[in-house]
């Protein structure tokens, strides 16, 4: 059957048969280029021992390729129409568990059976950052993540300090993962074609964060406050988070000039700010 080889399945045929359209708000751009699927599979290096989490399987372009290789595939799809369709064609694959749910609500802990999952996804672009942050907070359950994202988000994640792309997401991801940009994918590899280029990247959770982080929730807050107004001096941006006068003391203790801007700071420097802020007990 055509669906058994997911790469032969044409999403356009499904939508025209259903007299429906892909949802823009759900970021439905389906991979139609078989070579992209093959490259993702080869970079993910799935073996018959692996358990895989796929976010947003859509009509199964990647899911079938994963099902053929992995011991277990858990696929989380928010769109009930697509999940119903995919559930039907996946009936012959007992190693695939399809969950019709928002990936932002799924309890990853309930999917974890003791072996770290490999994550693969062509992420819905509209929610790729919040999904990434959820994956990051649950990174202990994952061994590697091979993700397709909008090029611009991929550039943000991998950017070094000093570039306009460098922001809280860059610092956060680089604190906890090794980041490797793998390859670019043009709009013509999808149906419907998105307006922007995409990129596939590999994230590997570090065994320890790149710098000691005593309180991860506080660290996230510090990053958000630091980058909330990129042109502000750090002493002022952190003023919203630390009690009056404390921001300057924390920065001085971390050895960082209060007039610097967030985009110039390294992961190491943000780690130092977090440690001093937690030590000071002045976090609001
Ligand atoms: N994996 C398929 C492919 O590559 O052809 C589809 C990828 S498409 C870019 C993103 C998929 O994620 C869509 O199927 C969409 O319905 C689904 N999706 C969107 N938001 C989601 C969410 N919050 N949780 C789970 N799935 C979501």
PDB file of C-alpha atoms and ligand atoms in Angstrom:
ATOM      1  CA  UNK A   1       0.000   0.000   0.000  1.00  0.00           C
ATOM      2  CA  UNK A   2       1.151   3.512  -0.732  1.00  0.00           C
ATOM      3  CA  UNK A   3       1.022   4.635   2.895  1.00  0.00           C
ATOM      4  CA  UNK A   4       3.305   1.849   4.002  1.00  0.00           C
ATOM      5  CA  UNK A   5       6.029   3.688   2.223  1.00  0.00           C
ATOM      6  CA  UNK A   6       5.280   7.082   3.765  1.00  0.00           C
ATOM      7  CA  UNK A   7       7.490   8.904   1.299  1.00  0.00           C
ATOM      8  CA  UNK A   8       5.214   7.896  -1.571  1.00  0.00           C
ATOM      9  CA  UNK A   9       2.148   9.278   0.091  1.00  0.00           C
ATOM     10  CA  UNK A  10       1.067  12.646  -1.245  1.00  0.00           C
ATOM     11  CA  UNK A  11      -0.464  14.961   1.339  1.00  0.00           C
ATOM     12  CA  UNK A  12      -2.079  16.962  -1.442  1.00  0.00           C
ATOM     13  CA  UNK A  13      -4.148  13.874  -2.437  1.00  0.00           C
ATOM     14  CA  UNK A  14      -5.407  13.452   1.097  1.00  0.00           C
ATOM     15  CA  UNK A  15      -6.516  17.076   1.395  1.00  0.00           C
ATOM     16  CA  UNK A  16      -8.203  17.165  -1.999  1.00  0.00           C
ATOM     17  CA  UNK A  17     -10.044  13.895  -1.254  1.00  0.00           C
ATOM     18  CA  UNK A  18     -11.213  15.394   2.030  1.00  0.00           C
ATOM     19  CA  UNK A  19     -12.001  18.717   0.392  1.00  0.00           C
ATOM     20  CA  UNK A  20      -9.907  20.299   3.141  1.00  0.00           C
ATOM     21  CA  UNK A  21      -6.878  22.520   3.490  1.00  0.00           C
ATOM     22  CA  UNK A  22      -3.753  22.217   5.596  1.00  0.00           C
ATOM     23  CA  UNK A  23      -3.909  24.362   8.709  1.00  0.00           C
ATOM     24  CA  UNK A  24      -1.596  27.344   8.727  1.00  0.00           C
ATOM     25  CA  UNK A  25      -1.971  27.874  12.440  1.00  0.00           C
ATOM     26  CA  UNK A  26      -0.823  24.289  13.046  1.00  0.00           C
ATOM     27  CA  UNK A  27       2.175  24.850  10.768  1.00  0.00           C
ATOM     28  CA  UNK A  28       1.146  22.085   8.371  1.00  0.00           C
ATOM     29  CA  UNK A  29       3.877  21.921   5.753  1.00  0.00           C
ATOM     30  CA  UNK A  30       4.429  18.283   4.892  1.00  0.00           C
ATOM     31  CA  UNK A  31       7.724  16.866   3.697  1.00  0.00           C
ATOM     32  CA  UNK A  32       7.379  15.575   0.166  1.00  0.00           C
ATOM     33  CA  UNK A  33      11.052  15.120  -0.679  1.00  0.00           C
ATOM     34  CA  UNK A  34      12.106  11.558   0.071  1.00  0.00           C
ATOM     35  CA  UNK A  35      15.771  12.567   0.289  1.00  0.00           C
ATOM     36  CA  UNK A  36      15.035  14.857   3.233  1.00  0.00           C
ATOM     37  CA  UNK A  37      13.431  11.950   5.089  1.00  0.00           C
ATOM     38  CA  UNK A  38      16.409   9.736   4.293  1.00  0.00           C
ATOM     39  CA  UNK A  39      18.850  12.355   5.593  1.00  0.00           C
ATOM     40  CA  UNK A  40      16.894  12.911   8.779  1.00  0.00           C
ATOM     41  CA  UNK A  41      16.808   9.142   9.334  1.00  0.00           C
ATOM     42  CA  UNK A  42      20.513   8.787   8.722  1.00  0.00           C
ATOM     43  CA  UNK A  43      21.387  11.681  11.068  1.00  0.00           C
ATOM     44  CA  UNK A  44      19.074  10.298  13.759  1.00  0.00           C
ATOM     45  CA  UNK A  45      20.805   6.902  13.422  1.00  0.00           C
ATOM     46  CA  UNK A  46      17.737   4.967  14.562  1.00  0.00           C
ATOM     47  CA  UNK A  47      18.364   1.294  15.334  1.00  0.00           C
ATOM     48  CA  UNK A  48      16.087  -1.578  16.294  1.00  0.00           C
ATOM     49  CA  UNK A  49      16.885  -0.904  19.982  1.00  0.00           C
ATOM     50  CA  UNK A  50      15.649   2.675  19.866  1.00  0.00           C
ATOM     51  CA  UNK A  51      12.530   4.263  21.258  1.00  0.00           C
ATOM     52  CA  UNK A  52      11.531   7.407  19.389  1.00  0.00           C
ATOM     53  CA  UNK A  53       9.310  10.370  20.116  1.00  0.00           C
ATOM     54  CA  UNK A  54       7.974  12.142  17.034  1.00  0.00           C
ATOM     55  CA  UNK A  55       6.182  15.441  17.463  1.00  0.00           C
ATOM     56  CA  UNK A  56       3.670  16.375  14.776  1.00  0.00           C
ATOM     57  CA  UNK A  57       3.652  13.240  12.594  1.00  0.00           C
ATOM     58  CA  UNK A  58       1.035  14.762  10.271  1.00  0.00           C
ATOM     59  CA  UNK A  59       0.306  12.160   7.604  1.00  0.00           C
ATOM     60  CA  UNK A  60       3.279  10.041   8.559  1.00  0.00           C
ATOM     61  CA  UNK A  61       6.073  10.983   6.151  1.00  0.00           C
ATOM     62  CA  UNK A  62       8.660  10.382   8.878  1.00  0.00           C
ATOM     63  CA  UNK A  63       6.575   8.072  11.040  1.00  0.00           C
ATOM     64  CA  UNK A  64       6.643   5.173   8.587  1.00  0.00           C
ATOM     65  CA  UNK A  65      10.390   5.465   8.128  1.00  0.00           C
ATOM     66  CA  UNK A  66      10.793   5.472  11.922  1.00  0.00           C
ATOM     67  CA  UNK A  67       8.390   2.563  12.394  1.00  0.00           C
ATOM     68  CA  UNK A  68      10.442   0.431  10.036  1.00  0.00           C
ATOM     69  CA  UNK A  69      13.619   0.945  12.085  1.00  0.00           C
ATOM     70  CA  UNK A  70      12.754   1.578  15.720  1.00  0.00           C
ATOM     71  CA  UNK A  71      11.582  -0.703  18.509  1.00  0.00           C
ATOM     72  CA  UNK A  72       8.962   1.817  19.561  1.00  0.00           C
ATOM     73  CA  UNK A  73       7.647   5.073  18.135  1.00  0.00           C
ATOM     74  CA  UNK A  74       5.452   7.455  20.090  1.00  0.00           C
ATOM     75  CA  UNK A  75       3.924  10.081  17.811  1.00  0.00           C
ATOM     76  CA  UNK A  76       2.080  13.099  19.215  1.00  0.00           C
ATOM     77  CA  UNK A  77      -0.273  14.876  16.807  1.00  0.00           C
ATOM     78  CA  UNK A  78      -2.584  17.717  17.764  1.00  0.00           C
ATOM     79  CA  UNK A  79      -4.830  17.704  14.693  1.00  0.00           C
ATOM     80  CA  UNK A  80      -7.613  15.160  15.283  1.00  0.00           C
ATOM     81  CA  UNK A  81      -8.371  14.803  11.549  1.00  0.00           C
ATOM     82  CA  UNK A  82      -4.801  13.900  10.714  1.00  0.00           C
ATOM     83  CA  UNK A  83      -4.448  11.681  13.768  1.00  0.00           C
ATOM     84  CA  UNK A  84      -7.535   9.735  12.722  1.00  0.00           C
ATOM     85  CA  UNK A  85      -6.212   9.269   9.231  1.00  0.00           C
ATOM     86  CA  UNK A  86      -2.742   8.330  10.417  1.00  0.00           C
ATOM     87  CA  UNK A  87      -4.124   6.003  13.108  1.00  0.00           C
ATOM     88  CA  UNK A  88      -5.991   4.121  10.374  1.00  0.00           C
ATOM     89  CA  UNK A  89      -2.989   3.603   8.142  1.00  0.00           C
ATOM     90  CA  UNK A  90      -0.732   2.762  11.075  1.00  0.00           C
ATOM     91  CA  UNK A  91      -2.955  -0.108  12.166  1.00  0.00           C
ATOM     92  CA  UNK A  92      -0.434  -2.657  10.890  1.00  0.00           C
ATOM     93  CA  UNK A  93       2.370  -1.178  12.980  1.00  0.00           C
ATOM     94  CA  UNK A  94       2.091  -2.369  16.585  1.00  0.00           C
ATOM     95  CA  UNK A  95       5.320  -0.587  17.517  1.00  0.00           C
ATOM     96  CA  UNK A  96       3.712   2.836  16.906  1.00  0.00           C
ATOM     97  CA  UNK A  97       1.682   4.564  19.594  1.00  0.00           C
ATOM     98  CA  UNK A  98      -0.223   7.561  18.265  1.00  0.00           C
ATOM     99  CA  UNK A  99      -1.329  10.164  20.782  1.00  0.00           C
ATOM    100  CA  UNK A 100      -3.789  12.801  19.628  1.00  0.00           C
ATOM    101  CA  UNK A 101      -2.787  15.679  21.850  1.00  0.00           C
ATOM    102  CA  UNK A 102      -1.031  19.030  21.992  1.00  0.00           C
ATOM    103  CA  UNK A 103       2.699  18.372  22.472  1.00  0.00           C
ATOM    104  CA  UNK A 104       2.677  21.303  24.879  1.00  0.00           C
ATOM    105  CA  UNK A 105       0.389  19.342  27.235  1.00  0.00           C
ATOM    106  CA  UNK A 106       1.765  15.828  26.924  1.00  0.00           C
ATOM    107  CA  UNK A 107       3.303  14.409  30.074  1.00  0.00           C
ATOM    108  CA  UNK A 108       6.646  13.216  28.693  1.00  0.00           C
ATOM    109  CA  UNK A 109       7.268  11.348  31.937  1.00  0.00           C
ATOM    110  CA  UNK A 110       4.356   9.031  31.155  1.00  0.00           C
ATOM    111  CA  UNK A 111       5.959   8.086  27.812  1.00  0.00           C
ATOM    112  CA  UNK A 112       9.343   7.350  29.310  1.00  0.00           C
ATOM    113  CA  UNK A 113       9.798   3.656  30.062  1.00  0.00           C
ATOM    114  CA  UNK A 114      13.356   3.852  31.380  1.00  0.00           C
ATOM    115  CA  UNK A 115      15.197   4.092  28.090  1.00  0.00           C
ATOM    116  CA  UNK A 116      16.002   7.548  26.741  1.00  0.00           C
ATOM    117  CA  UNK A 117      13.971   8.421  23.689  1.00  0.00           C
ATOM    118  CA  UNK A 118      15.391   9.784  20.475  1.00  0.00           C
ATOM    119  CA  UNK A 119      13.325  12.740  19.327  1.00  0.00           C
ATOM    120  CA  UNK A 120      12.711  13.434  15.661  1.00  0.00           C
ATOM    121  CA  UNK A 121      10.355  16.067  14.346  1.00  0.00           C
ATOM    122  CA  UNK A 122       9.511  18.405  11.567  1.00  0.00           C
ATOM    123  CA  UNK A 123       8.276  20.885  14.136  1.00  0.00           C
ATOM    124  CA  UNK A 124       5.223  23.065  13.574  1.00  0.00           C
ATOM    125  CA  UNK A 125       6.902  26.429  13.134  1.00  0.00           C
ATOM    126  CA  UNK A 126       4.313  28.405  15.055  1.00  0.00           C
ATOM    127  CA  UNK A 127       5.107  26.605  18.320  1.00  0.00           C
ATOM    128  CA  UNK A 128       8.644  25.385  17.761  1.00  0.00           C
ATOM    129  CA  UNK A 129      10.154  27.575  20.515  1.00  0.00           C
ATOM    130  CA  UNK A 130       7.734  26.552  23.312  1.00  0.00           C
ATOM    131  CA  UNK A 131       8.022  22.901  22.238  1.00  0.00           C
ATOM    132  CA  UNK A 132      11.810  23.183  22.298  1.00  0.00           C
ATOM    133  CA  UNK A 133      11.704  24.648  25.786  1.00  0.00           C
ATOM    134  CA  UNK A 134       9.497  21.784  26.993  1.00  0.00           C
ATOM    135  CA  UNK A 135      11.894  19.261  25.458  1.00  0.00           C
ATOM    136  CA  UNK A 136      14.775  21.090  27.109  1.00  0.00           C
ATOM    137  CA  UNK A 137      13.135  20.982  30.538  1.00  0.00           C
ATOM    138  CA  UNK A 138      12.598  17.231  30.086  1.00  0.00           C
ATOM    139  CA  UNK A 139      15.979  16.570  28.465  1.00  0.00           C
ATOM    140  CA  UNK A 140      16.868  13.793  30.935  1.00  0.00           C
ATOM    141  CA  UNK A 141      14.428  11.570  29.026  1.00  0.00           C
ATOM    142  CA  UNK A 142      16.004  12.121  25.632  1.00  0.00           C
ATOM    143  CA  UNK A 143      19.259  10.944  24.075  1.00  0.00           C
ATOM    144  CA  UNK A 144      19.355  13.008  20.882  1.00  0.00           C
ATOM    145  CA  UNK A 145      16.990  15.352  19.106  1.00  0.00           C
ATOM    146  CA  UNK A 146      17.009  15.720  15.330  1.00  0.00           C
ATOM    147  CA  UNK A 147      14.680  18.584  14.566  1.00  0.00           C
ATOM    148  CA  UNK A 148      13.598  20.456  11.503  1.00  0.00           C
ATOM    149  CA  UNK A 149      12.938  24.103  12.212  1.00  0.00           C
ATOM    150  CA  UNK A 150      12.527  27.374  10.430  1.00  0.00           C
ATOM    151  CA  UNK A 151      16.024  28.493   9.386  1.00  0.00           C
ATOM    152  CA  UNK A 152      15.712  31.651  11.440  1.00  0.00           C
ATOM    153  CA  UNK A 153      15.025  29.663  14.635  1.00  0.00           C
ATOM    154  CA  UNK A 154      17.921  27.320  13.854  1.00  0.00           C
ATOM    155  CA  UNK A 155      20.189  30.343  13.495  1.00  0.00           C
ATOM    156  CA  UNK A 156      18.955  31.745  16.786  1.00  0.00           C
ATOM    157  CA  UNK A 157      19.614  28.490  18.596  1.00  0.00           C
ATOM    158  CA  UNK A 158      23.142  28.126  17.270  1.00  0.00           C
ATOM    159  CA  UNK A 159      24.224  31.772  17.324  1.00  0.00           C
ATOM    160  CA  UNK A 160      27.326  32.839  19.262  1.00  0.00           C
ATOM    161  CA  UNK A 161      27.186  36.046  21.372  1.00  0.00           C
ATOM    162  CA  UNK A 162      27.334  39.377  19.581  1.00  0.00           C
ATOM    163  CA  UNK A 163      24.978  38.561  16.694  1.00  0.00           C
ATOM    164  CA  UNK A 164      21.474  39.878  16.281  1.00  0.00           C
ATOM    165  CA  UNK A 165      20.157  36.282  16.352  1.00  0.00           C
ATOM    166  CA  UNK A 166      21.645  35.713  19.817  1.00  0.00           C
ATOM    167  CA  UNK A 167      18.910  35.688  22.446  1.00  0.00           C
ATOM    168  CA  UNK A 168      17.547  33.852  25.450  1.00  0.00           C
ATOM    169  CA  UNK A 169      16.748  30.749  23.354  1.00  0.00           C
ATOM    170  CA  UNK A 170      20.388  30.587  22.146  1.00  0.00           C
ATOM    171  CA  UNK A 171      21.737  30.767  25.683  1.00  0.00           C
ATOM    172  CA  UNK A 172      19.219  28.341  27.098  1.00  0.00           C
ATOM    173  CA  UNK A 173      19.709  25.665  24.436  1.00  0.00           C
ATOM    174  CA  UNK A 174      23.505  26.047  24.405  1.00  0.00           C
ATOM    175  CA  UNK A 175      23.602  25.709  28.204  1.00  0.00           C
ATOM    176  CA  UNK A 176      22.104  22.244  28.107  1.00  0.00           C
ATOM    177  CA  UNK A 177      22.859  20.855  24.625  1.00  0.00           C
ATOM    178  CA  UNK A 178      25.533  20.401  22.046  1.00  0.00           C
ATOM    179  CA  UNK A 179      24.081  22.049  18.947  1.00  0.00           C
ATOM    180  CA  UNK A 180      24.933  21.036  15.403  1.00  0.00           C
ATOM    181  CA  UNK A 181      23.365  22.571  12.302  1.00  0.00           C
ATOM    182  CA  UNK A 182      23.080  19.693   9.838  1.00  0.00           C
ATOM    183  CA  UNK A 183      21.565  20.870   6.558  1.00  0.00           C
ATOM    184  CA  UNK A 184      19.235  23.382   4.991  1.00  0.00           C
ATOM    185  CA  UNK A 185      15.968  22.429   3.356  1.00  0.00           C
ATOM    186  CA  UNK A 186      14.344  24.638   0.690  1.00  0.00           C
ATOM    187  CA  UNK A 187      10.591  25.421   0.596  1.00  0.00           C
ATOM    188  CA  UNK A 188      10.236  23.190  -2.499  1.00  0.00           C
ATOM    189  CA  UNK A 189      10.738  20.099  -0.289  1.00  0.00           C
ATOM    190  CA  UNK A 190       7.311  20.602   1.310  1.00  0.00           C
ATOM    191  CA  UNK A 191       3.661  20.771   0.419  1.00  0.00           C
ATOM    192  CA  UNK A 192       2.388  23.376   0.781  1.00  0.00           C
ATOM    193  CA  UNK A 193       5.704  25.211   0.391  1.00  0.00           C
ATOM    194  CA  UNK A 194       6.443  27.434   3.403  1.00  0.00           C
ATOM    195  CA  UNK A 195       7.622  30.973   2.759  1.00  0.00           C
ATOM    196  CA  UNK A 196      10.939  30.406   4.481  1.00  0.00           C
ATOM    197  CA  UNK A 197      13.879  28.023   4.371  1.00  0.00           C
ATOM    198  CA  UNK A 198      14.177  25.307   6.976  1.00  0.00           C
ATOM    199  CA  UNK A 199      17.114  23.687   8.689  1.00  0.00           C
ATOM    200  CA  UNK A 200      17.683  20.346  10.363  1.00  0.00           C
ATOM    201  CA  UNK A 201      19.706  20.374  13.523  1.00  0.00           C
ATOM    202  CA  UNK A 202      20.885  17.903  16.068  1.00  0.00           C
ATOM    203  CA  UNK A 203      20.765  18.604  19.775  1.00  0.00           C
ATOM    204  CA  UNK A 204      22.573  16.303  22.171  1.00  0.00           C
ATOM    205  CA  UNK A 205      21.883  16.839  25.881  1.00  0.00           C
ATOM    206  CA  UNK A 206      25.084  17.436  27.835  1.00  0.00           C
ATOM    207  CA  UNK A 207      25.620  15.146  30.820  1.00  0.00           C
ATOM    208  CA  UNK A 208      25.992  18.315  32.946  1.00  0.00           C
ATOM    209  CA  UNK A 209      24.971  21.865  31.954  1.00  0.00           C
ATOM    210  CA  UNK A 210      27.839  23.769  30.334  1.00  0.00           C
ATOM    211  CA  UNK A 211      28.087  25.857  33.507  1.00  0.00           C
ATOM    212  CA  UNK A 212      26.699  25.092  36.974  1.00  0.00           C
ATOM    213  CA  UNK A 213      23.086  26.304  37.231  1.00  0.00           C
ATOM    214  CA  UNK A 214      21.775  26.128  40.801  1.00  0.00           C
ATOM    215  CA  UNK A 215      18.160  26.907  39.899  1.00  0.00           C
ATOM    216  CA  UNK A 216      16.971  26.265  36.339  1.00  0.00           C
ATOM    217  CA  UNK A 217      13.691  28.159  36.677  1.00  0.00           C
ATOM    218  CA  UNK A 218      15.570  31.219  38.014  1.00  0.00           C
ATOM    219  CA  UNK A 219      18.040  30.904  35.120  1.00  0.00           C
ATOM    220  CA  UNK A 220      15.213  30.990  32.569  1.00  0.00           C
ATOM    221  CA  UNK A 221      13.745  34.068  34.280  1.00  0.00           C
ATOM    222  CA  UNK A 222      17.113  35.815  34.293  1.00  0.00           C
ATOM    223  CA  UNK A 223      17.580  35.127  30.583  1.00  0.00           C
ATOM    224  CA  UNK A 224      14.109  36.383  29.719  1.00  0.00           C
ATOM    225  CA  UNK A 225      14.584  39.564  31.769  1.00  0.00           C
ATOM    226  CA  UNK A 226      18.083  40.153  30.357  1.00  0.00           C
ATOM    227  CA  UNK A 227      16.905  39.982  26.735  1.00  0.00           C
ATOM    228  CA  UNK A 228      13.519  41.631  27.307  1.00  0.00           C
ATOM    229  CA  UNK A 229      14.830  44.895  25.980  1.00  0.00           C
ATOM    230  CA  UNK A 230      17.939  44.284  23.944  1.00  0.00           C
ATOM    231  CA  UNK A 231      19.090  47.875  24.005  1.00  0.00           C
ATOM    232  CA  UNK A 232      18.872  48.255  27.747  1.00  0.00           C
ATOM    233  CA  UNK A 233      21.889  47.951  29.961  1.00  0.00           C
ATOM    234  CA  UNK A 234      21.923  44.705  31.901  1.00  0.00           C
ATOM    235  CA  UNK A 235      21.775  46.503  35.255  1.00  0.00           C
ATOM    236  CA  UNK A 236      18.450  48.010  34.178  1.00  0.00           C
ATOM    237  CA  UNK A 237      16.914  44.921  32.537  1.00  0.00           C
ATOM    238  CA  UNK A 238      17.646  42.811  35.603  1.00  0.00           C
ATOM    239  CA  UNK A 239      16.097  45.498  37.791  1.00  0.00           C
ATOM    240  CA  UNK A 240      12.676  44.061  36.906  1.00  0.00           C
ATOM    241  CA  UNK A 241      13.599  40.721  38.434  1.00  0.00           C
ATOM    242  CA  UNK A 242      15.833  41.513  41.377  1.00  0.00           C
ATOM    243  CA  UNK A 243      14.834  43.590  44.366  1.00  0.00           C
ATOM    244  CA  UNK A 244      15.752  47.258  44.291  1.00  0.00           C
ATOM    245  CA  UNK A 245      19.490  47.852  44.104  1.00  0.00           C
ATOM    246  CA  UNK A 246      20.258  44.136  44.047  1.00  0.00           C
ATOM    247  CA  UNK A 247      20.875  43.857  40.301  1.00  0.00           C
ATOM    248  CA  UNK A 248      24.043  45.945  40.486  1.00  0.00           C
ATOM    249  CA  UNK A 249      25.391  43.975  43.439  1.00  0.00           C
ATOM    250  CA  UNK A 250      24.719  40.664  41.719  1.00  0.00           C
ATOM    251  CA  UNK A 251      26.391  41.842  38.513  1.00  0.00           C
ATOM    252  CA  UNK A 252      29.410  43.158  40.417  1.00  0.00           C
ATOM    253  CA  UNK A 253      29.744  39.859  42.300  1.00  0.00           C
ATOM    254  CA  UNK A 254      29.586  38.003  38.956  1.00  0.00           C
ATOM    255  CA  UNK A 255      32.311  40.305  37.580  1.00  0.00           C
ATOM    256  CA  UNK A 256      30.057  41.814  34.910  1.00  0.00           C
ATOM    257  CA  UNK A 257      29.811  45.493  34.078  1.00  0.00           C
ATOM    258  CA  UNK A 258      26.226  46.701  34.605  1.00  0.00           C
ATOM    259  CA  UNK A 259      26.336  48.747  31.382  1.00  0.00           C
ATOM    260  CA  UNK A 260      26.798  45.709  29.139  1.00  0.00           C
ATOM    261  CA  UNK A 261      23.983  44.485  26.918  1.00  0.00           C
ATOM    262  CA  UNK A 262      22.633  40.937  27.148  1.00  0.00           C
ATOM    263  CA  UNK A 263      23.644  40.033  23.600  1.00  0.00           C
ATOM    264  CA  UNK A 264      27.343  40.400  24.495  1.00  0.00           C
ATOM    265  CA  UNK A 265      27.310  37.886  27.353  1.00  0.00           C
ATOM    266  CA  UNK A 266      28.453  34.281  27.081  1.00  0.00           C
ATOM    267  CA  UNK A 267      26.701  31.250  28.553  1.00  0.00           C
ATOM    268  CA  UNK A 268      29.405  31.197  31.223  1.00  0.00           C
ATOM    269  CA  UNK A 269      28.632  34.790  32.221  1.00  0.00           C
ATOM    270  CA  UNK A 270      24.890  34.132  32.433  1.00  0.00           C
ATOM    271  CA  UNK A 271      25.665  31.127  34.625  1.00  0.00           C
ATOM    272  CA  UNK A 272      27.691  33.372  36.940  1.00  0.00           C
ATOM    273  CA  UNK A 273      24.808  35.870  37.165  1.00  0.00           C
ATOM    274  CA  UNK A 274      22.396  33.054  38.025  1.00  0.00           C
ATOM    275  CA  UNK A 275      24.657  31.714  40.770  1.00  0.00           C
ATOM    276  CA  UNK A 276      25.128  35.160  42.318  1.00  0.00           C
ATOM    277  CA  UNK A 277      21.412  35.992  42.046  1.00  0.00           C
ATOM    278  CA  UNK A 278      20.410  32.757  43.767  1.00  0.00           C
ATOM    279  CA  UNK A 279      23.111  33.245  46.416  1.00  0.00           C
ATOM    280  CA  UNK A 280      21.905  36.783  47.103  1.00  0.00           C
ATOM    281  CA  UNK A 281      18.362  35.573  47.871  1.00  0.00           C
ATOM    282  CA  UNK A 282      17.126  38.760  46.159  1.00  0.00           C
ATOM    283  CA  UNK A 283      15.175  37.191  43.299  1.00  0.00           C
ATOM    284  CA  UNK A 284      11.677  38.648  43.201  1.00  0.00           C
TER     285      UNK A 284
HETATM  286  N1  LIG B   1       5.794  15.286  10.199  1.00  0.00           N
HETATM  287  C1  LIG B   1       4.954  15.706   9.087  1.00  0.00           C
HETATM  288  C2  LIG B   1       5.806  15.918   7.877  1.00  0.00           C
HETATM  289  O1  LIG B   1       6.976  16.228   8.054  1.00  0.00           O
HETATM  290  O2  LIG B   1       5.306  15.802   6.760  1.00  0.00           O
HETATM  291  C3  LIG B   1       4.176  16.989   9.412  1.00  0.00           C
HETATM  292  C4  LIG B   1       5.014  18.149   9.879  1.00  0.00           C
HETATM  293  S1  LIG B   1       4.128  19.668   9.981  1.00  0.00           S
HETATM  294  C5  LIG B   1       5.452  20.827   9.812  1.00  0.00           C
HETATM  295  C6  LIG B   1       3.791  19.854  11.718  1.00  0.00           C
HETATM  296  C7  LIG B   1       2.786  18.867  12.295  1.00  0.00           C
HETATM  297  O3  LIG B   1       2.636  19.151  13.697  1.00  0.00           O
HETATM  298  C8  LIG B   1       1.398  18.938  11.714  1.00  0.00           C
HETATM  299  O4  LIG B   1       0.916  17.652  11.480  1.00  0.00           O
HETATM  300  C9  LIG B   1       0.557  19.646  12.788  1.00  0.00           C
HETATM  301  O5  LIG B   1      -0.798  19.298  12.779  1.00  0.00           O
HETATM  302  C10 LIG B   1       1.263  19.157  14.040  1.00  0.00           C
HETATM  303  N2  LIG B   1       1.133  20.073  15.208  1.00  0.00           N
HETATM  304  C11 LIG B   1       0.996  21.408  15.216  1.00  0.00           C
HETATM  305  N3  LIG B   1       0.991  21.894  16.461  1.00  0.00           N
HETATM  306  C12 LIG B   1       1.141  20.823  17.277  1.00  0.00           C
HETATM  307  C13 LIG B   1       1.210  20.667  18.678  1.00  0.00           C
HETATM  308  N4  LIG B   1       1.131  21.720  19.508  1.00  0.00           N
HETATM  309  N5  LIG B   1       1.347  19.416  19.189  1.00  0.00           N
HETATM  310  C14 LIG B   1       1.431  18.333  18.357  1.00  0.00           C
HETATM  311  N6  LIG B   1       1.377  18.426  17.010  1.00  0.00           N
HETATM  312  C15 LIG B   1       1.235  19.645  16.475  1.00  0.00           C
END
